[in-house]
Coordinates of C-alpha atoms in Angstrom, one line a residue:
Chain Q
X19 CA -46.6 -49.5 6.7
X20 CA -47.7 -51.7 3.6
X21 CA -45.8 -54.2 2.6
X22 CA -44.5 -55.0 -0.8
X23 CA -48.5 -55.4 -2.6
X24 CA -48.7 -57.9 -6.0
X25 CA -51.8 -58.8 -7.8
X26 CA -53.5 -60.3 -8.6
X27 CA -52.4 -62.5 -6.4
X28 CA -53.9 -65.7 -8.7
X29 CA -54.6 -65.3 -12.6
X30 CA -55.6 -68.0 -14.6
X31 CA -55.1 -67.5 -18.8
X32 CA -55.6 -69.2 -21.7
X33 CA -52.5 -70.2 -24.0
X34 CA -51.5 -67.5 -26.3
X35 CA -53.0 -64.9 -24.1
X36 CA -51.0 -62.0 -21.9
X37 CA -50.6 -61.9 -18.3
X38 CA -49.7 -59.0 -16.3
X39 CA -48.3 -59.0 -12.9
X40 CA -47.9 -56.1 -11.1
X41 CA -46.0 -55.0 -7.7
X42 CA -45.7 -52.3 -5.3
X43 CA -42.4 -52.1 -3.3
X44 CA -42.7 -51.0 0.5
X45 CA -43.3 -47.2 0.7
X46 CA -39.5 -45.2 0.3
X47 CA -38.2 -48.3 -1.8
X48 CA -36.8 -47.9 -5.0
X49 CA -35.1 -51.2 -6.3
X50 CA -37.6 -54.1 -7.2
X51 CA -36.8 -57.7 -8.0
X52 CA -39.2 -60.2 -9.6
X53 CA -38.3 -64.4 -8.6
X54 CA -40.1 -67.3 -10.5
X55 CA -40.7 -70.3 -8.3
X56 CA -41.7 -73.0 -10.4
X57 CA -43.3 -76.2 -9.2
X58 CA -40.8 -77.9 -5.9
X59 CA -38.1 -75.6 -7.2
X60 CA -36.6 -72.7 -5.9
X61 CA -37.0 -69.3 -6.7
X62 CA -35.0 -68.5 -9.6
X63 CA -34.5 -64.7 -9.9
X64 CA -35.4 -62.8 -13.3
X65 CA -35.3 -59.1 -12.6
X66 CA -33.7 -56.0 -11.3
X67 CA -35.3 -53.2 -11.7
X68 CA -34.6 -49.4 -10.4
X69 CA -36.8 -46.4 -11.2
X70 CA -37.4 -46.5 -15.0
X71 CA -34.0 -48.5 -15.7
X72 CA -33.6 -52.3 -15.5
X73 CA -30.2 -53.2 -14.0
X74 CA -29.7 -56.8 -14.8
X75 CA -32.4 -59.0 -16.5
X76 CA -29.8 -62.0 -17.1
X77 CA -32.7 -64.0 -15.6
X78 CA -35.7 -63.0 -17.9
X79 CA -36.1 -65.8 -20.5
X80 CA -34.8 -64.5 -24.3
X81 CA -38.7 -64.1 -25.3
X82 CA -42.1 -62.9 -24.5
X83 CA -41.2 -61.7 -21.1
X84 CA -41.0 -58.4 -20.0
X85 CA -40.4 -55.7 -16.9
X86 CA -41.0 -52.5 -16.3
X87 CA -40.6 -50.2 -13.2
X88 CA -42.0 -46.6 -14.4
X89 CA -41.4 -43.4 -12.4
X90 CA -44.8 -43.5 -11.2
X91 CA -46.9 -46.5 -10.5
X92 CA -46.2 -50.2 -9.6
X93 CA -44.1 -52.6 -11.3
X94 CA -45.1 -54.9 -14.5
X95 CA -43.9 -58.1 -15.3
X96 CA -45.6 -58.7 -18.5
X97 CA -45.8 -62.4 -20.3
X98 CA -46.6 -62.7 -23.9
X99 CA -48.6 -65.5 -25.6
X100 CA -48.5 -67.8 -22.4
X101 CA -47.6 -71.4 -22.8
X102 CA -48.1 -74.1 -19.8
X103 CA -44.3 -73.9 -18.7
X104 CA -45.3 -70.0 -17.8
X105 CA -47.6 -71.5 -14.8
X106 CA -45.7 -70.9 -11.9
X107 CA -45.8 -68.4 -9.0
X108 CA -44.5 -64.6 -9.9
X109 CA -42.5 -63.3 -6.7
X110 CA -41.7 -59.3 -6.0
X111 CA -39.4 -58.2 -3.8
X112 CA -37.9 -54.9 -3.0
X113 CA -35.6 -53.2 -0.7
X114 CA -34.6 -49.4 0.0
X115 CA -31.1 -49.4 -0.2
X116 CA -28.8 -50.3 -3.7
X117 CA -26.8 -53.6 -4.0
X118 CA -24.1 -54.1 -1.2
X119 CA -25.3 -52.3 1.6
X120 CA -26.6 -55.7 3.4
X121 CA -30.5 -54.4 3.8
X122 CA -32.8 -57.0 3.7
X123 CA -35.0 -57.4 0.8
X124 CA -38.9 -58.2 1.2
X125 CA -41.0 -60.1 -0.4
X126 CA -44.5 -59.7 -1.6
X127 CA -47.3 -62.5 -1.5
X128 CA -47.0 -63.5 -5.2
X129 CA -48.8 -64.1 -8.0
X130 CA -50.2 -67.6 -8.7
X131 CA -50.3 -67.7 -12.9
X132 CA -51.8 -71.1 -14.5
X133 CA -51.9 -71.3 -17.7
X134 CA -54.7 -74.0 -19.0
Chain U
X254 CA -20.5 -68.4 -8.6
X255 CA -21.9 -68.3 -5.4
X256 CA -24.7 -70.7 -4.5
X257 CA -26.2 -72.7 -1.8
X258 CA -27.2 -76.3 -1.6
X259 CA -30.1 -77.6 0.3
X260 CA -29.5 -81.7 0.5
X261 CA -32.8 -83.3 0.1
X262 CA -36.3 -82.0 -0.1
X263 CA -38.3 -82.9 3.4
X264 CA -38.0 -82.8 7.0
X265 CA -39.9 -84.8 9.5
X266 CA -39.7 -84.2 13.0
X267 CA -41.8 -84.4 16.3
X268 CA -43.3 -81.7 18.2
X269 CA -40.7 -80.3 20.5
X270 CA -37.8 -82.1 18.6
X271 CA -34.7 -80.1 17.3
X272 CA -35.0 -78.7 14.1
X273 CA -31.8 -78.6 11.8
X274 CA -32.0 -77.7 8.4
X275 CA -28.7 -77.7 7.0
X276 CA -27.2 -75.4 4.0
X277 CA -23.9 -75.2 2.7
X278 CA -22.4 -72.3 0.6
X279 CA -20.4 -72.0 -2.3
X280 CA -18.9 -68.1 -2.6
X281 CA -15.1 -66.9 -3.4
X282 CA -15.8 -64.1 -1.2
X283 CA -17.3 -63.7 2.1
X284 CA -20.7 -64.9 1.9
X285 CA -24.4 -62.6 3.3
X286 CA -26.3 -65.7 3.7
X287 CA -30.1 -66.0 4.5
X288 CA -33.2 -67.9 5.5
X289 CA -36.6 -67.2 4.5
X290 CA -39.8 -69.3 5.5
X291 CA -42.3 -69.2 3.5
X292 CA -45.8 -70.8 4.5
X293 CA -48.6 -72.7 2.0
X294 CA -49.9 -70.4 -0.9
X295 CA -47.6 -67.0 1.1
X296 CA -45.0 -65.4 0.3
X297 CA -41.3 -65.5 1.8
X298 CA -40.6 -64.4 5.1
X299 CA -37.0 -63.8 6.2
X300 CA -36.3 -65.0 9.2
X301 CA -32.3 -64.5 9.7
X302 CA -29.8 -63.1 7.9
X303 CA -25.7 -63.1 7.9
X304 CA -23.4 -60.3 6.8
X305 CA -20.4 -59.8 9.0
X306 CA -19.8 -59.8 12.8
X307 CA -21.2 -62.6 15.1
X308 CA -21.2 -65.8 13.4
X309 CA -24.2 -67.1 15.7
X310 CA -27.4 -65.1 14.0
X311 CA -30.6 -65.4 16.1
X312 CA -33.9 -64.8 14.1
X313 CA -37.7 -64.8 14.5
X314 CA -39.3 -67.8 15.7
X315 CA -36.7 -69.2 18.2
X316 CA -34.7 -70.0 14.9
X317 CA -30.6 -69.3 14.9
X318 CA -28.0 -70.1 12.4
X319 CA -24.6 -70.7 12.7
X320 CA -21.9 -69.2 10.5
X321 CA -19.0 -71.6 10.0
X322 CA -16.5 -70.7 7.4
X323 CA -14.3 -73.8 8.0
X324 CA -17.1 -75.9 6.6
X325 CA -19.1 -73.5 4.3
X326 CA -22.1 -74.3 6.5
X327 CA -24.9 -72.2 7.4
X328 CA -27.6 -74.4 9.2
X329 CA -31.0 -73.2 10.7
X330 CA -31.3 -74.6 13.9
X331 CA -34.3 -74.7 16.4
X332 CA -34.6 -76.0 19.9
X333 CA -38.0 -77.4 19.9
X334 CA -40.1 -77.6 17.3
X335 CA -43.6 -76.5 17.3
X336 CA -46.5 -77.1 14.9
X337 CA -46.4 -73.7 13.7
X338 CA -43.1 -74.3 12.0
X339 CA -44.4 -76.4 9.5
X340 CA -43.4 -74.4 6.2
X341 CA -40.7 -74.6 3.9
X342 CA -37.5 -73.1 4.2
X343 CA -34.9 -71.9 2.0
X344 CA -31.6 -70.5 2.5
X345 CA -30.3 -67.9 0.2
X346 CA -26.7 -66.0 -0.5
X347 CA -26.4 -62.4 -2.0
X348 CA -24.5 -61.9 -5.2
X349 CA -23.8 -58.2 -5.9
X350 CA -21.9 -57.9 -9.5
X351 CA -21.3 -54.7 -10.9
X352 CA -24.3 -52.4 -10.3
X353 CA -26.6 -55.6 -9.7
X354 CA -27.4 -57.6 -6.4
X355 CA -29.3 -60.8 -6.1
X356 CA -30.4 -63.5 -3.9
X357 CA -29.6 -67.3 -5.0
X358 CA -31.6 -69.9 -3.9
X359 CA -31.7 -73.4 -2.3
X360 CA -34.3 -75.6 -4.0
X361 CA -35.8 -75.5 -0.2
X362 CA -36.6 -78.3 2.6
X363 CA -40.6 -78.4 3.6
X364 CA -40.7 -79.3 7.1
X365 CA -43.1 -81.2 8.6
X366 CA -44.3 -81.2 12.7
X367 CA -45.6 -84.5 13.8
X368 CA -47.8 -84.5 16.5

């Protein structure tokens, strides 16, 4: 039984380019979350996603970020035109079971982005 | 809002010391609280969780936590520390609002094992 899969797991792009992180929640779950941890902080969360519908992105930053959970295939978080404060690691996490039931959520291995 | 605090940013301790990693919760209702490890360069692992019932929570690793409403505590605790536990550790609480559900986070405690 797989856990939750990201990759890559590290990306490395130039300023002004686009990264793409993608995720693959544990097999039979359907809600997916995406956490930044920047440097000695935290994780910060960004994302809830369900099957083709985002349920709160009050964490996603106003511009050039982006999610997507499709009906088939993994997870994107997409990041426009890249700028140093973007370098961070990309955390997904996903769980079976909709908000309030008290299942755990799991978390992938991340996704190391610099941006240079 | 609900949110945890984490009050400083290392650990020391000696092999086969007690680990205590303290958290303390802010939430205007009753709290599901959580620890995760997470190792150099991995991702995070949970290692105990609280939602309702027994306020003493035993998790992987030899690690507990202790509910305690009366002082909005929720410290990780281990008898004996052992090399292996080197990693940093954060404590979490859920917020569900409306159709959404999310884990806040401590700013985390890296502990380190002395020989």
């Amino acid at each position: 039984n797989a856990g939750v899969m990201q990759n890559p797991r590290h990306l490395v792009r130039r300023r002004g380019q686009e990264a793409r992180l993608r995720c693959s929640p544990m097999k039979g779950h359907s809600h997916v979350y995406w956490y930044r941890q920047l440097p000695e902080e935290g994780l910060k969360f960004m994302v809830y996603l369900q099957k083709e519908n985002i349920i709160d992105e009050s964490g996603m930053p106003k511009e050039r970020f982006s999610a997507e959970f499709p009906k088939e295939g993994p997870s994107i978080l997409r990041i426009q035109q890249v700028v140093r404060g973007d370098s961070a690691a990309y955390f997904c996490a996903s769980s079976p079971l909709p908000p309030g039931s008290g299942n755990t959520i799991y978390f992938g291995e991340g996704s190391w982005l610099t941006v240079v | 809002a609900q949110s945890v605090t984490q009050l400083g940013s290392h650990v020391s301790v000696s092999e086969g010391a007690l680990v205590l990693l303290r958290c303390n919760y802010s939430s205007s209702v009753p709290p599901y609280l959580f620890w995760y490890v997470q190792y150099p360069n991995q991702g995070l692992q949970l290692l105990l969780k609280y939602t309702t019932g027994a306020t003493l929570v035993k998790g992987i690793n030899g690690f507990e936590a202790e509910f305690k409403k009366s002082e909005t505590s929720f410290h990780l605790t281990k008898p004996s520390a052992h090399m292996s536990d080197a990693a940093e550790y954060f404590c979490a609480v859920r917020v569900t609002q409306g159709g959404s559900e999310k884990l806040v986070f401590g700013k985390g405690m890296k502990l380190t094992v002395n020989p």
